[in-house]
Amino acid sequence: MNQQADPATGVGQDVLRRSDDELLGAMAQREQQALAELYDRYATVLYTLALKIVGNASTAQDVVQEAFLTAWRKAALYSQKRGNVRTWLIVLCRNLAIDHYRAKMRLASRRVEMESVGEILIEHDQSPAEAAVAREDGRLLQQALEQLPREQRDVIELAYFRGLSQSEIAEETNTPLGTVKTRTRQAMMKLRGYLVQAGSIAY
Protein backbone atom coordinates (compact mmCIF):
# COMPACT_ATOMS: atom_id res chain seq x y z
CA MET A 1 0.00 0.00 0.00
CA ASN A 2 1.32 3.44 -0.86
CA GLN A 3 1.78 5.35 2.39
CA GLN A 4 2.21 9.11 2.28
CA ALA A 5 2.90 10.76 5.57
CA ASP A 6 0.54 13.50 6.63
CA PRO A 7 2.56 16.74 6.87
CA ALA A 8 0.89 17.73 10.15
CA THR A 9 1.15 14.43 12.00
CA GLY A 10 3.67 12.32 10.13
CA VAL A 11 1.18 9.44 10.21
CA GLY A 12 0.54 7.38 7.10
CA GLN A 13 -2.59 8.25 5.13
CA ASP A 14 -3.81 4.65 5.22
CA VAL A 15 -3.78 4.87 9.04
CA LEU A 16 -5.68 8.15 9.00
CA ARG A 17 -8.38 6.80 6.73
CA ARG A 18 -9.74 4.05 8.91
CA SER A 19 -12.98 2.29 8.09
CA ASP A 20 -16.16 3.11 9.98
CA ASP A 21 -16.00 -0.25 11.75
CA GLU A 22 -12.42 0.41 12.79
CA LEU A 23 -13.34 3.82 14.15
CA LEU A 24 -16.22 2.41 16.15
CA GLY A 25 -13.96 -0.32 17.52
CA ALA A 26 -11.46 2.34 18.56
CA MET A 27 -14.27 4.31 20.20
CA ALA A 28 -15.17 1.20 22.19
CA GLN A 29 -11.60 1.36 23.47
CA ARG A 30 -12.21 5.01 24.39
CA GLU A 31 -10.07 6.58 21.69
CA GLN A 32 -11.32 10.14 21.38
CA GLN A 33 -9.56 10.69 18.06
CA ALA A 34 -11.76 7.97 16.54
CA LEU A 35 -14.86 9.88 17.67
CA ALA A 36 -13.49 13.06 16.11
CA GLU A 37 -12.85 11.28 12.80
CA LEU A 38 -16.32 9.76 12.74
CA TYR A 39 -17.83 13.16 13.57
CA ASP A 40 -15.97 14.80 10.67
CA ARG A 41 -17.19 12.06 8.38
CA TYR A 42 -20.91 12.13 9.18
CA ALA A 43 -21.78 15.30 11.10
CA THR A 44 -23.08 17.11 8.01
CA VAL A 45 -25.30 14.19 6.99
CA LEU A 46 -26.77 13.91 10.48
CA TYR A 47 -27.25 17.66 10.82
CA THR A 48 -29.20 17.79 7.55
CA LEU A 49 -31.45 14.98 8.75
CA ALA A 50 -31.98 16.50 12.19
CA LEU A 51 -32.77 19.93 10.74
CA LYS A 52 -35.49 18.48 8.52
CA ILE A 53 -37.15 16.90 11.54
CA VAL A 54 -36.82 19.58 14.24
CA GLY A 55 -36.84 22.64 11.96
CA ASN A 56 -34.41 24.60 14.13
CA ALA A 57 -30.67 24.97 13.52
CA SER A 58 -29.66 25.18 17.17
CA THR A 59 -31.76 22.17 18.15
CA ALA A 60 -30.44 20.23 15.15
CA GLN A 61 -26.88 20.89 16.33
CA ASP A 62 -27.81 19.66 19.80
CA VAL A 63 -29.30 16.50 18.30
CA VAL A 64 -26.13 15.79 16.32
CA GLN A 65 -23.95 16.27 19.40
CA GLU A 66 -26.23 13.97 21.38
CA ALA A 67 -26.16 11.36 18.61
CA PHE A 68 -22.38 11.19 18.64
CA LEU A 69 -22.26 11.11 22.43
CA THR A 70 -24.70 8.20 22.33
CA ALA A 71 -22.53 6.48 19.73
CA TRP A 72 -19.52 7.01 22.01
CA ARG A 73 -21.31 5.45 24.97
CA LYS A 74 -22.74 2.55 22.97
CA ALA A 75 -19.80 1.85 20.66
CA ALA A 76 -19.02 -1.42 22.42
CA LEU A 77 -22.62 -2.58 21.91
CA TYR A 78 -22.67 -1.95 18.16
CA SER A 79 -23.34 -4.99 16.00
CA GLN A 80 -23.03 -5.15 12.21
CA LYS A 81 -26.24 -7.19 12.24
CA ARG A 82 -28.07 -3.89 12.79
CA GLY A 83 -26.61 -2.41 9.62
CA ASN A 84 -23.47 -0.51 8.77
CA VAL A 85 -22.12 2.27 10.97
CA ARG A 86 -23.54 5.02 8.77
CA THR A 87 -27.04 3.54 8.99
CA TRP A 88 -26.66 3.04 12.73
CA LEU A 89 -25.72 6.69 13.23
CA ILE A 90 -28.59 7.87 11.04
CA VAL A 91 -31.09 5.81 13.06
CA LEU A 92 -29.67 7.18 16.32
CA CYS A 93 -29.92 10.74 15.03
CA ARG A 94 -33.42 10.28 13.63
CA ASN A 95 -34.74 8.83 16.88
CA LEU A 96 -33.19 11.63 18.94
CA ALA A 97 -34.53 14.28 16.58
CA ILE A 98 -38.02 12.82 16.80
CA ASP A 99 -37.76 12.80 20.60
CA HIS A 100 -36.76 16.47 20.58
CA TYR A 101 -39.62 17.32 18.21
CA ARG A 102 -42.17 15.49 20.36
CA ALA A 103 -40.86 17.17 23.50
CA LYS A 104 -41.22 20.55 21.80
CA MET A 105 -44.79 19.73 20.79
CA ARG A 106 -45.62 18.55 24.31
CA LEU A 107 -44.22 21.76 25.78
CA ALA A 108 -46.20 23.88 23.33
CA SER A 109 -49.31 21.86 24.14
CA ARG A 110 -48.79 22.31 27.88
CA ARG A 111 -48.42 26.07 27.45
CA VAL A 112 -51.69 26.22 25.53
CA GLU A 113 -53.34 24.09 28.20
CA MET A 114 -52.05 26.35 30.99
CA GLU A 115 -53.33 29.40 29.16
CA SER A 116 -56.66 27.62 28.84
CA VAL A 117 -56.69 27.00 32.60
CA GLY A 118 -56.43 30.73 33.09
CA GLU A 119 -59.21 31.38 30.59
CA ILE A 120 -61.50 28.83 32.24
CA LEU A 121 -61.04 30.63 35.55
CA ILE A 122 -62.20 33.87 33.99
CA GLU A 123 -65.91 34.61 34.19
CA HIS A 124 -67.45 37.05 31.74
CA ASP A 125 -68.56 39.32 34.55
CA GLN A 126 -65.14 39.46 36.22
CA SER A 127 -63.35 42.74 36.57
CA PRO A 128 -60.09 43.28 34.64
CA ALA A 129 -58.17 42.86 37.91
CA GLU A 130 -59.85 39.54 38.65
CA ALA A 131 -59.24 38.34 35.10
CA ALA A 132 -55.55 39.21 35.40
CA VAL A 133 -55.32 37.17 38.62
CA ALA A 134 -56.90 34.16 36.90
CA ARG A 135 -54.45 34.34 34.01
CA GLU A 136 -51.60 34.61 36.49
CA ASP A 137 -52.83 31.41 38.18
CA GLY A 138 -52.49 29.58 34.86
CA ARG A 139 -48.95 30.89 34.41
CA LEU A 140 -47.97 29.88 37.94
CA LEU A 141 -49.41 26.41 37.43
CA GLN A 142 -47.28 26.01 34.29
CA GLN A 143 -44.18 27.07 36.22
CA ALA A 144 -45.05 24.69 39.04
CA LEU A 145 -45.38 21.77 36.63
CA GLU A 146 -41.98 22.52 35.16
CA GLN A 147 -40.45 22.24 38.65
CA LEU A 148 -41.60 18.63 39.01
CA PRO A 149 -39.40 15.63 38.20
CA ARG A 150 -40.26 14.20 34.79
CA GLU A 151 -41.98 11.06 36.10
CA GLN A 152 -44.24 13.09 38.41
CA ARG A 153 -45.05 15.66 35.73
CA ASP A 154 -46.01 12.87 33.34
CA VAL A 155 -48.63 11.37 35.66
CA ILE A 156 -50.18 14.78 36.31
CA GLU A 157 -50.40 15.55 32.59
CA LEU A 158 -51.88 12.14 31.79
CA ALA A 159 -54.41 12.45 34.61
CA TYR A 160 -55.53 16.04 34.24
CA PHE A 161 -54.90 16.88 30.61
CA ARG A 162 -55.79 13.55 29.03
CA GLY A 163 -58.27 12.38 31.64
CA LEU A 164 -56.68 8.99 32.30
CA SER A 165 -57.35 7.10 35.49
CA GLN A 166 -54.44 5.93 37.61
CA SER A 167 -54.96 2.38 36.35
CA GLU A 168 -54.86 3.62 32.75
CA ILE A 169 -51.71 5.63 33.47
CA ALA A 170 -50.07 2.54 34.95
CA GLU A 171 -50.93 0.56 31.83
CA GLU A 172 -49.83 3.24 29.35
CA THR A 173 -46.52 3.93 31.08
CA ASN A 174 -45.86 0.30 32.06
CA THR A 175 -45.51 1.40 35.68
CA PRO A 176 -46.86 -0.39 38.79
CA LEU A 177 -50.12 1.11 39.99
CA GLY A 178 -48.68 1.74 43.44
CA THR A 179 -45.85 3.75 41.91
CA VAL A 180 -48.33 5.84 39.89
CA LYS A 181 -50.32 6.60 43.05
CA THR A 182 -47.16 7.59 44.93
CA ARG A 183 -45.95 9.85 42.12
CA THR A 184 -49.36 11.49 41.87
CA ARG A 185 -49.49 12.16 45.60
CA GLN A 186 -45.95 13.54 45.66
CA ALA A 187 -46.62 15.72 42.62
CA MET A 188 -49.79 17.19 44.09
CA MET A 189 -47.98 18.01 47.36
CA LYS A 190 -45.16 19.75 45.46
CA LEU A 191 -47.59 21.67 43.25
CA ARG A 192 -49.54 22.86 46.27
CA GLY A 193 -46.33 23.88 48.05
CA TYR A 194 -45.18 25.87 45.02
CA LEU A 195 -48.51 27.64 44.61
CA VAL A 196 -48.70 28.42 48.33
CA GLN A 197 -45.20 29.89 48.21
CA ALA A 198 -46.15 31.94 45.16
CA GLY A 199 -49.23 33.22 46.98
CA SER A 200 -51.64 31.78 44.45
CA ILE A 201 -53.53 29.73 47.05
CA ALA A 202 -53.88 29.91 50.80
CA TYR A 203 -52.02 27.40 52.97
PDB file of N, CA, C and O in Angstrom, residues 16-72:
ATOM      1  N   LEU A  16      -4.712   7.087   8.753  1.00  0.00           N
ATOM      2  CA  LEU A  16      -5.683   8.145   9.002  1.00  0.00           C
ATOM      3  C   LEU A  16      -7.064   7.769   8.474  1.00  0.00           C
ATOM      4  O   LEU A  16      -8.069   8.080   9.100  1.00  0.00           O
ATOM      5  N   ARG A  17      -7.094   7.125   7.339  1.00  0.00           N
ATOM      6  CA  ARG A  17      -8.379   6.801   6.729  1.00  0.00           C
ATOM      7  C   ARG A  17      -8.828   5.411   7.165  1.00  0.00           C
ATOM      8  O   ARG A  17      -8.774   4.438   6.411  1.00  0.00           O
ATOM      9  N   ARG A  18      -9.245   5.322   8.416  1.00  0.00           N
ATOM     10  CA  ARG A  18      -9.741   4.053   8.914  1.00  0.00           C
ATOM     11  C   ARG A  18     -11.185   3.842   8.496  1.00  0.00           C
ATOM     12  O   ARG A  18     -11.919   4.794   8.260  1.00  0.00           O
ATOM     13  N   SER A  19     -11.603   2.591   8.440  1.00  0.00           N
ATOM     14  CA  SER A  19     -12.985   2.293   8.090  1.00  0.00           C
ATOM     15  C   SER A  19     -13.898   2.685   9.238  1.00  0.00           C
ATOM     16  O   SER A  19     -13.449   2.887  10.379  1.00  0.00           O
ATOM     17  N   ASP A  20     -15.191   2.784   8.941  1.00  0.00           N
ATOM     18  CA  ASP A  20     -16.158   3.111   9.980  1.00  0.00           C
ATOM     19  C   ASP A  20     -16.117   2.081  11.108  1.00  0.00           C
ATOM     20  O   ASP A  20     -16.182   2.432  12.291  1.00  0.00           O
ATOM     21  N   ASP A  21     -16.042   0.804  10.747  1.00  0.00           N
ATOM     22  CA  ASP A  21     -16.003  -0.248  11.752  1.00  0.00           C
ATOM     23  C   ASP A  21     -14.762  -0.119  12.629  1.00  0.00           C
ATOM     24  O   ASP A  21     -14.825  -0.324  13.849  1.00  0.00           O
ATOM     25  N   GLU A  22     -13.654   0.228  12.023  1.00  0.00           N
ATOM     26  CA  GLU A  22     -12.421   0.406  12.791  1.00  0.00           C
ATOM     27  C   GLU A  22     -12.553   1.588  13.752  1.00  0.00           C
ATOM     28  O   GLU A  22     -12.095   1.530  14.898  1.00  0.00           O
ATOM     29  N   LEU A  23     -13.152   2.653  13.288  1.00  0.00           N
ATOM     30  CA  LEU A  23     -13.342   3.817  14.146  1.00  0.00           C
ATOM     31  C   LEU A  23     -14.236   3.492  15.327  1.00  0.00           C
ATOM     32  O   LEU A  23     -13.969   3.901  16.461  1.00  0.00           O
ATOM     33  N   LEU A  24     -15.306   2.752  15.065  1.00  0.00           N
ATOM     34  CA  LEU A  24     -16.217   2.410  16.150  1.00  0.00           C
ATOM     35  C   LEU A  24     -15.536   1.474  17.146  1.00  0.00           C
ATOM     36  O   LEU A  24     -15.739   1.587  18.360  1.00  0.00           O
ATOM     37  N   GLY A  25     -14.718   0.549  16.629  1.00  0.00           N
ATOM     38  CA  GLY A  25     -13.962  -0.318  17.522  1.00  0.00           C
ATOM     39  C   GLY A  25     -13.003   0.471  18.387  1.00  0.00           C
ATOM     40  O   GLY A  25     -12.837   0.185  19.585  1.00  0.00           O
ATOM     41  N   ALA A  26     -12.366   1.480  17.795  1.00  0.00           N
ATOM     42  CA  ALA A  26     -11.460   2.340  18.559  1.00  0.00           C
ATOM     43  C   ALA A  26     -12.230   3.153  19.591  1.00  0.00           C
ATOM     44  O   ALA A  26     -11.751   3.391  20.712  1.00  0.00           O
ATOM     45  N   MET A  27     -13.441   3.581  19.237  1.00  0.00           N
ATOM     46  CA  MET A  27     -14.268   4.306  20.195  1.00  0.00           C
ATOM     47  C   MET A  27     -14.635   3.420  21.377  1.00  0.00           C
ATOM     48  O   MET A  27     -14.709   3.890  22.516  1.00  0.00           O
ATOM     49  N   ALA A  28     -14.875   2.145  21.108  1.00  0.00           N
ATOM     50  CA  ALA A  28     -15.175   1.204  22.189  1.00  0.00           C
ATOM     51  C   ALA A  28     -14.002   1.089  23.150  1.00  0.00           C
ATOM     52  O   ALA A  28     -14.184   0.790  24.339  1.00  0.00           O
ATOM     53  N   GLN A  29     -12.797   1.360  22.633  1.00  0.00           N
ATOM     54  CA  GLN A  29     -11.596   1.357  23.467  1.00  0.00           C
ATOM     55  C   GLN A  29     -11.308   2.751  24.037  1.00  0.00           C
ATOM     56  O   GLN A  29     -10.241   2.994  24.582  1.00  0.00           O
ATOM     57  N   ARG A  30     -12.263   3.651  23.875  1.00  0.00           N
ATOM     58  CA  ARG A  30     -12.210   5.015  24.389  1.00  0.00           C
ATOM     59  C   ARG A  30     -11.124   5.873  23.742  1.00  0.00           C
ATOM     60  O   ARG A  30     -10.468   6.668  24.404  1.00  0.00           O
ATOM     61  N   GLU A  31     -10.992   5.726  22.436  1.00  0.00           N
ATOM     62  CA  GLU A  31     -10.071   6.576  21.688  1.00  0.00           C
ATOM     63  C   GLU A  31     -10.842   7.788  21.174  1.00  0.00           C
ATOM     64  O   GLU A  31     -11.671   7.684  20.257  1.00  0.00           O
ATOM     65  N   GLN A  32     -10.575   8.936  21.733  1.00  0.00           N
ATOM     66  CA  GLN A  32     -11.324  10.140  21.380  1.00  0.00           C
ATOM     67  C   GLN A  32     -11.059  10.592  19.944  1.00  0.00           C
ATOM     68  O   GLN A  32     -11.936  11.175  19.302  1.00  0.00           O
ATOM     69  N   GLN A  33      -9.865  10.316  19.431  1.00  0.00           N
ATOM     70  CA  GLN A  33      -9.559  10.688  18.058  1.00  0.00           C
ATOM     71  C   GLN A  33     -10.487   9.973  17.079  1.00  0.00           C
ATOM     72  O   GLN A  33     -10.882  10.535  16.055  1.00  0.00           O
ATOM     73  N   ALA A  34     -10.852   8.736  17.396  1.00  0.00           N
ATOM     74  CA  ALA A  34     -11.765   7.975  16.535  1.00  0.00           C
ATOM     75  C   ALA A  34     -13.132   8.652  16.489  1.00  0.00           C
ATOM     76  O   ALA A  34     -13.763   8.732  15.427  1.00  0.00           O
ATOM     77  N   LEU A  35     -13.579   9.157  17.633  1.00  0.00           N
ATOM     78  CA  LEU A  35     -14.858   9.882  17.667  1.00  0.00           C
ATOM     79  C   LEU A  35     -14.775  11.138  16.815  1.00  0.00           C
ATOM     80  O   LEU A  35     -15.704  11.454  16.060  1.00  0.00           O
ATOM     81  N   ALA A  36     -13.664  11.838  16.902  1.00  0.00           N
ATOM     82  CA  ALA A  36     -13.494  13.063  16.114  1.00  0.00           C
ATOM     83  C   ALA A  36     -13.513  12.749  14.618  1.00  0.00           C
ATOM     84  O   ALA A  36     -14.116  13.489  13.828  1.00  0.00           O
ATOM     85  N   GLU A  37     -12.873  11.657  14.219  1.00  0.00           N
ATOM     86  CA  GLU A  37     -12.852  11.282  12.803  1.00  0.00           C
ATOM     87  C   GLU A  37     -14.238  10.905  12.309  1.00  0.00           C
ATOM     88  O   GLU A  37     -14.648  11.292  11.210  1.00  0.00           O
ATOM     89  N   LEU A  38     -14.970  10.157  13.133  1.00  0.00           N
ATOM     90  CA  LEU A  38     -16.323   9.759  12.739  1.00  0.00           C
ATOM     91  C   LEU A  38     -17.231  10.982  12.663  1.00  0.00           C
ATOM     92  O   LEU A  38     -18.084  11.080  11.776  1.00  0.00           O
ATOM     93  N   TYR A  39     -17.042  11.914  13.581  1.00  0.00           N
ATOM     94  CA  TYR A  39     -17.826  13.155  13.566  1.00  0.00           C
ATOM     95  C   TYR A  39     -17.575  13.925  12.269  1.00  0.00           C
ATOM     96  O   TYR A  39     -18.515  14.378  11.610  1.00  0.00           O
ATOM     97  N   ASP A  40     -16.311  14.080  11.907  1.00  0.00           N
ATOM     98  CA  ASP A  40     -15.974  14.802  10.670  1.00  0.00           C
ATOM     99  C   ASP A  40     -16.578  14.123   9.452  1.00  0.00           C
ATOM    100  O   ASP A  40     -16.958  14.790   8.479  1.00  0.00           O
ATOM    101  N   ARG A  41     -16.700  12.826   9.529  1.00  0.00           N
ATOM    102  CA  ARG A  41     -17.187  12.058   8.383  1.00  0.00           C
ATOM    103  C   ARG A  41     -18.700  12.168   8.205  1.00  0.00           C
ATOM    104  O   ARG A  41     -19.199  12.189   7.074  1.00  0.00           O
ATOM    105  N   TYR A  42     -19.446  12.238   9.305  1.00  0.00           N
ATOM    106  CA  TYR A  42     -20.908  12.132   9.182  1.00  0.00           C
ATOM    107  C   TYR A  42     -21.706  13.275   9.824  1.00  0.00           C
ATOM    108  O   TYR A  42     -22.935  13.262   9.777  1.00  0.00           O
ATOM    109  N   ALA A  43     -21.045  14.232  10.418  1.00  0.00           N
ATOM    110  CA  ALA A  43     -21.777  15.303  11.104  1.00  0.00           C
ATOM    111  C   ALA A  43     -22.706  16.060  10.166  1.00  0.00           C
ATOM    112  O   ALA A  43     -23.845  16.384  10.521  1.00  0.00           O
ATOM    113  N   THR A  44     -22.255  16.344   8.957  1.00  0.00           N
ATOM    114  CA  THR A  44     -23.081  17.107   8.008  1.00  0.00           C
ATOM    115  C   THR A  44     -24.324  16.336   7.614  1.00  0.00           C
ATOM    116  O   THR A  44     -25.433  16.883   7.544  1.00  0.00           O
ATOM    117  N   VAL A  45     -24.158  15.041   7.363  1.00  0.00           N
ATOM    118  CA  VAL A  45     -25.299  14.194   6.986  1.00  0.00           C
ATOM    119  C   VAL A  45     -26.326  14.172   8.116  1.00  0.00           C
ATOM    120  O   VAL A  45     -27.542  14.337   7.887  1.00  0.00           O
ATOM    121  N   LEU A  46     -25.853  13.982   9.349  1.00  0.00           N
ATOM    122  CA  LEU A  46     -26.775  13.907  10.480  1.00  0.00           C
ATOM    123  C   LEU A  46     -27.433  15.263  10.760  1.00  0.00           C
ATOM    124  O   LEU A  46     -28.615  15.319  11.114  1.00  0.00           O
ATOM    125  N   TYR A  47     -26.678  16.329  10.600  1.00  0.00           N
ATOM    126  CA  TYR A  47     -27.253  17.665  10.822  1.00  0.00           C
ATOM    127  C   TYR A  47     -28.380  17.938   9.830  1.00  0.00           C
ATOM    128  O   TYR A  47     -29.442  18.462  10.205  1.00  0.00           O
ATOM    129  N   THR A  48     -28.167  17.582   8.570  1.00  0.00           N
ATOM    130  CA  THR A  48     -29.196  17.794   7.551  1.00  0.00           C
ATOM    131  C   THR A  48     -30.465  17.031   7.897  1.00  0.00           C
ATOM    132  O   THR A  48     -31.585  17.554   7.779  1.00  0.00           O
ATOM    133  N   LEU A  49     -30.296  15.795   8.358  1.00  0.00           N
ATOM    134  CA  LEU A  49     -31.446  14.980   8.750  1.00  0.00           C
ATOM    135  C   LEU A  49     -32.157  15.589   9.952  1.00  0.00           C
ATOM    136  O   LEU A  49     -33.391  15.737   9.946  1.00  0.00           O
ATOM    137  N   ALA A  50     -31.386  15.948  10.976  1.00  0.00           N
ATOM    138  CA  ALA A  50     -31.984  16.498  12.186  1.00  0.00           C
ATOM    139  C   ALA A  50     -32.723  17.801  11.906  1.00  0.00           C
ATOM    140  O   ALA A  50     -33.817  18.041  12.437  1.00  0.00           O
ATOM    141  N   LEU A  51     -32.149  18.644  11.056  1.00  0.00           N
ATOM    142  CA  LEU A  51     -32.770  19.934  10.743  1.00  0.00           C
ATOM    143  C   LEU A  51     -34.116  19.745  10.056  1.00  0.00           C
ATOM    144  O   LEU A  51     -35.069  20.482  10.317  1.00  0.00           O
ATOM    145  N   LYS A  52     -34.216  18.743   9.194  1.00  0.00           N
ATOM    146  CA  LYS A  52     -35.488  18.476   8.519  1.00  0.00           C
ATOM    147  C   LYS A  52     -36.573  18.074   9.505  1.00  0.00           C
ATOM    148  O   LYS A  52     -37.756  18.378   9.310  1.00  0.00           O
ATOM    149  N   ILE A  53     -36.160  17.400  10.584  1.00  0.00           N
ATOM    150  CA  ILE A  53     -37.146  16.903  11.542  1.00  0.00           C
ATOM    151  C   ILE A  53     -37.529  17.974  12.560  1.00  0.00           C
ATOM    152  O   ILE A  53     -38.714  18.217  12.810  1.00  0.00           O
ATOM    153  N   VAL A  54     -36.527  18.633  13.149  1.00  0.00           N
ATOM    154  CA  VAL A  54     -36.819  19.582  14.235  1.00  0.00           C
ATOM    155  C   VAL A  54     -37.077  20.997  13.742  1.00  0.00           C
ATOM    156  O   VAL A  54     -37.697  21.795  14.435  1.00  0.00           O
ATOM    157  N   GLY A  55     -36.563  21.329  12.537  1.00  0.00           N
ATOM    158  CA  GLY A  55     -36.838  22.640  11.957  1.00  0.00           C
ATOM    159  C   GLY A  55     -36.153  23.803  12.640  1.00  0.00           C
ATOM    160  O   GLY A  55     -36.550  24.952  12.452  1.00  0.00           O
ATOM    161  N   ASN A  56     -35.117  23.531  13.414  1.00  0.00           N
ATOM    162  CA  ASN A  56     -34.410  24.602  14.125  1.00  0.00           C
ATOM    163  C   ASN A  56     -32.921  24.277  14.130  1.00  0.00           C
ATOM    164  O   ASN A  56     -32.526  23.183  14.546  1.00  0.00           O
ATOM    165  N   ALA A  57     -32.093  25.231  13.689  1.00  0.00           N
ATOM    166  CA  ALA A  57     -30.665  24.968  13.524  1.00  0.00           C
ATOM    167  C   ALA A  57     -29.986  24.636  14.846  1.00  0.00           C
ATOM    168  O   ALA A  57     -29.188  23.701  14.930  1.00  0.00           O
ATOM    169  N   SER A  58     -30.295  25.406  15.880  1.00  0.00           N
ATOM    170  CA  SER A  58     -29.660  25.180  17.175  1.00  0.00           C
ATOM    171  C   SER A  58     -30.026  23.811  17.749  1.00  0.00           C
ATOM    172  O   SER A  58     -29.174  23.076  18.250  1.00  0.00           O
ATOM    173  N   THR A  59     -31.315  23.468  17.658  1.00  0.00           N
ATOM    174  CA  THR A  59     -31.759  22.172  18.153  1.00  0.00           C
ATOM    175  C   THR A  59     -31.144  21.048  17.333  1.00  0.00           C
ATOM    176  O   THR A  59     -30.759  20.004  17.878  1.00  0.00           O
ATOM    177  N   ALA A  60     -31.045  21.239  16.015  1.00  0.00           N
ATOM    178  CA  ALA A  60     -30.441  20.229  15.150  1.00  0.00           C
ATOM    179  C   ALA A  60     -28.992  19.981  15.550  1.00  0.00           C
ATOM    180  O   ALA A  60     -28.527  18.834  15.574  1.00  0.00           O
ATOM    181  N   GLN A  61     -28.264  21.038  15.883  1.00  0.00           N
ATOM    182  CA  GLN A  61     -26.882  20.890  16.332  1.00  0.00           C
ATOM    183  C   GLN A  61     -26.822  20.102  17.638  1.00  0.00           C
ATOM    184  O   GLN A  61     -25.945  19.251  17.819  1.00  0.00           O
ATOM    185  N   ASP A  62     -27.758  20.393  18.535  1.00  0.00           N
ATOM    186  CA  ASP A  62     -27.810  19.659  19.802  1.00  0.00           C
ATOM    187  C   ASP A  62     -28.073  18.178  19.551  1.00  0.00           C
ATOM    188  O   ASP A  62     -27.495  17.305  20.219  1.00  0.00           O
ATOM    189  N   VAL A  63     -28.968  17.886  18.625  1.00  0.00           N
ATOM    190  CA  VAL A  63     -29.296  16.496  18.299  1.00  0.00           C
ATOM    191  C   VAL A  63     -28.066  15.763  17.771  1.00  0.00           C
ATOM    192  O   VAL A  63     -27.792  14.621  18.157  1.00  0.00           O
ATOM    193  N   VAL A  64     -27.328  16.412  16.887  1.00  0.00           N
ATOM    194  CA  VAL A  64     -26.126  15.789  16.324  1.00  0.00           C
ATOM    195  C   VAL A  64     -25.109  15.499  17.418  1.00  0.00           C
ATOM    196  O   VAL A  64     -24.524  14.409  17.475  1.00  0.00           O
ATOM    197  N   GLN A  65     -24.884  16.473  18.302  1.00  0.00           N
ATOM    198  CA  GLN A  65     -23.954  16.267  19.400  1.00  0.00           C
ATOM    199  C   GLN A  65     -24.394  15.093  20.268  1.00  0.00           C
ATOM    200  O   GLN A  65     -23.579  14.248  20.673  1.00  0.00           O
ATOM    201  N   GLU A  66     -25.692  15.045  20.552  1.00  0.00           N
ATOM    202  CA  GLU A  66     -26.226  13.973  21.385  1.00  0.00           C
ATOM    203  C   GLU A  66     -26.095  12.624  20.691  1.00  0.00           C
ATOM    204  O   GLU A  66     -25.821  11.601  21.336  1.00  0.00           O
ATOM    205  N   ALA A  67     -26.285  12.609  19.368  1.00  0.00           N
ATOM    206  CA  ALA A  67     -26.158  11.363  18.615  1.00  0.00           C
ATOM    207  C   ALA A  67     -24.743  10.806  18.712  1.00  0.00           C
ATOM    208  O   ALA A  67     -24.539   9.600  18.919  1.00  0.00           O
ATOM    209  N   PHE A  68     -23.764  11.664  18.567  1.00  0.00           N
ATOM    210  CA  PHE A  68     -22.379  11.194  18.638  1.00  0.00           C
ATOM    211  C   PHE A  68     -21.982  10.806  20.058  1.00  0.00           C
ATOM    212  O   PHE A  68     -21.210   9.862  20.258  1.00  0.00           O
ATOM    213  N   LEU A  69     -22.519  11.501  21.049  1.00  0.00           N
ATOM    214  CA  LEU A  69     -22.264  11.108  22.431  1.00  0.00           C
ATOM    215  C   LEU A  69     -22.879   9.744  22.721  1.00  0.00           C
ATOM    216  O   LEU A  69     -22.293   8.914  23.437  1.00  0.00           O
ATOM    217  N   THR A  70     -24.061   9.499  22.169  1.00  0.00           N
ATOM    218  CA  THR A  70     -24.697   8.197  22.327  1.00  0.00           C
ATOM    219  C   THR A  70     -23.873   7.117  21.640  1.00  0.00           C
ATOM    220  O   THR A  70     -23.688   6.017  22.177  1.00  0.00           O
ATOM    221  N   ALA A  71     -23.385   7.426  20.446  1.00  0.00           N
ATOM    222  CA  ALA A  71     -22.530   6.479  19.730  1.00  0.00           C
ATOM    223  C   ALA A  71     -21.269   6.175  20.535  1.00  0.00           C
ATOM    224  O   ALA A  71     -20.800   5.029  20.583  1.00  0.00           O
ATOM    225  N   TRP A  72     -20.712   7.192  21.176  1.00  0.00           N
ATOM    226  CA  TRP A  72     -19.523   7.014  22.011  1.00  0.00           C
ATOM    227  C   TRP A  72     -19.811   6.071  23.181  1.00  0.00           C
ATOM    228  O   TRP A  72     -19.034   5.160  23.478  1.00  0.00           O
TER     229      TRP A  72
END
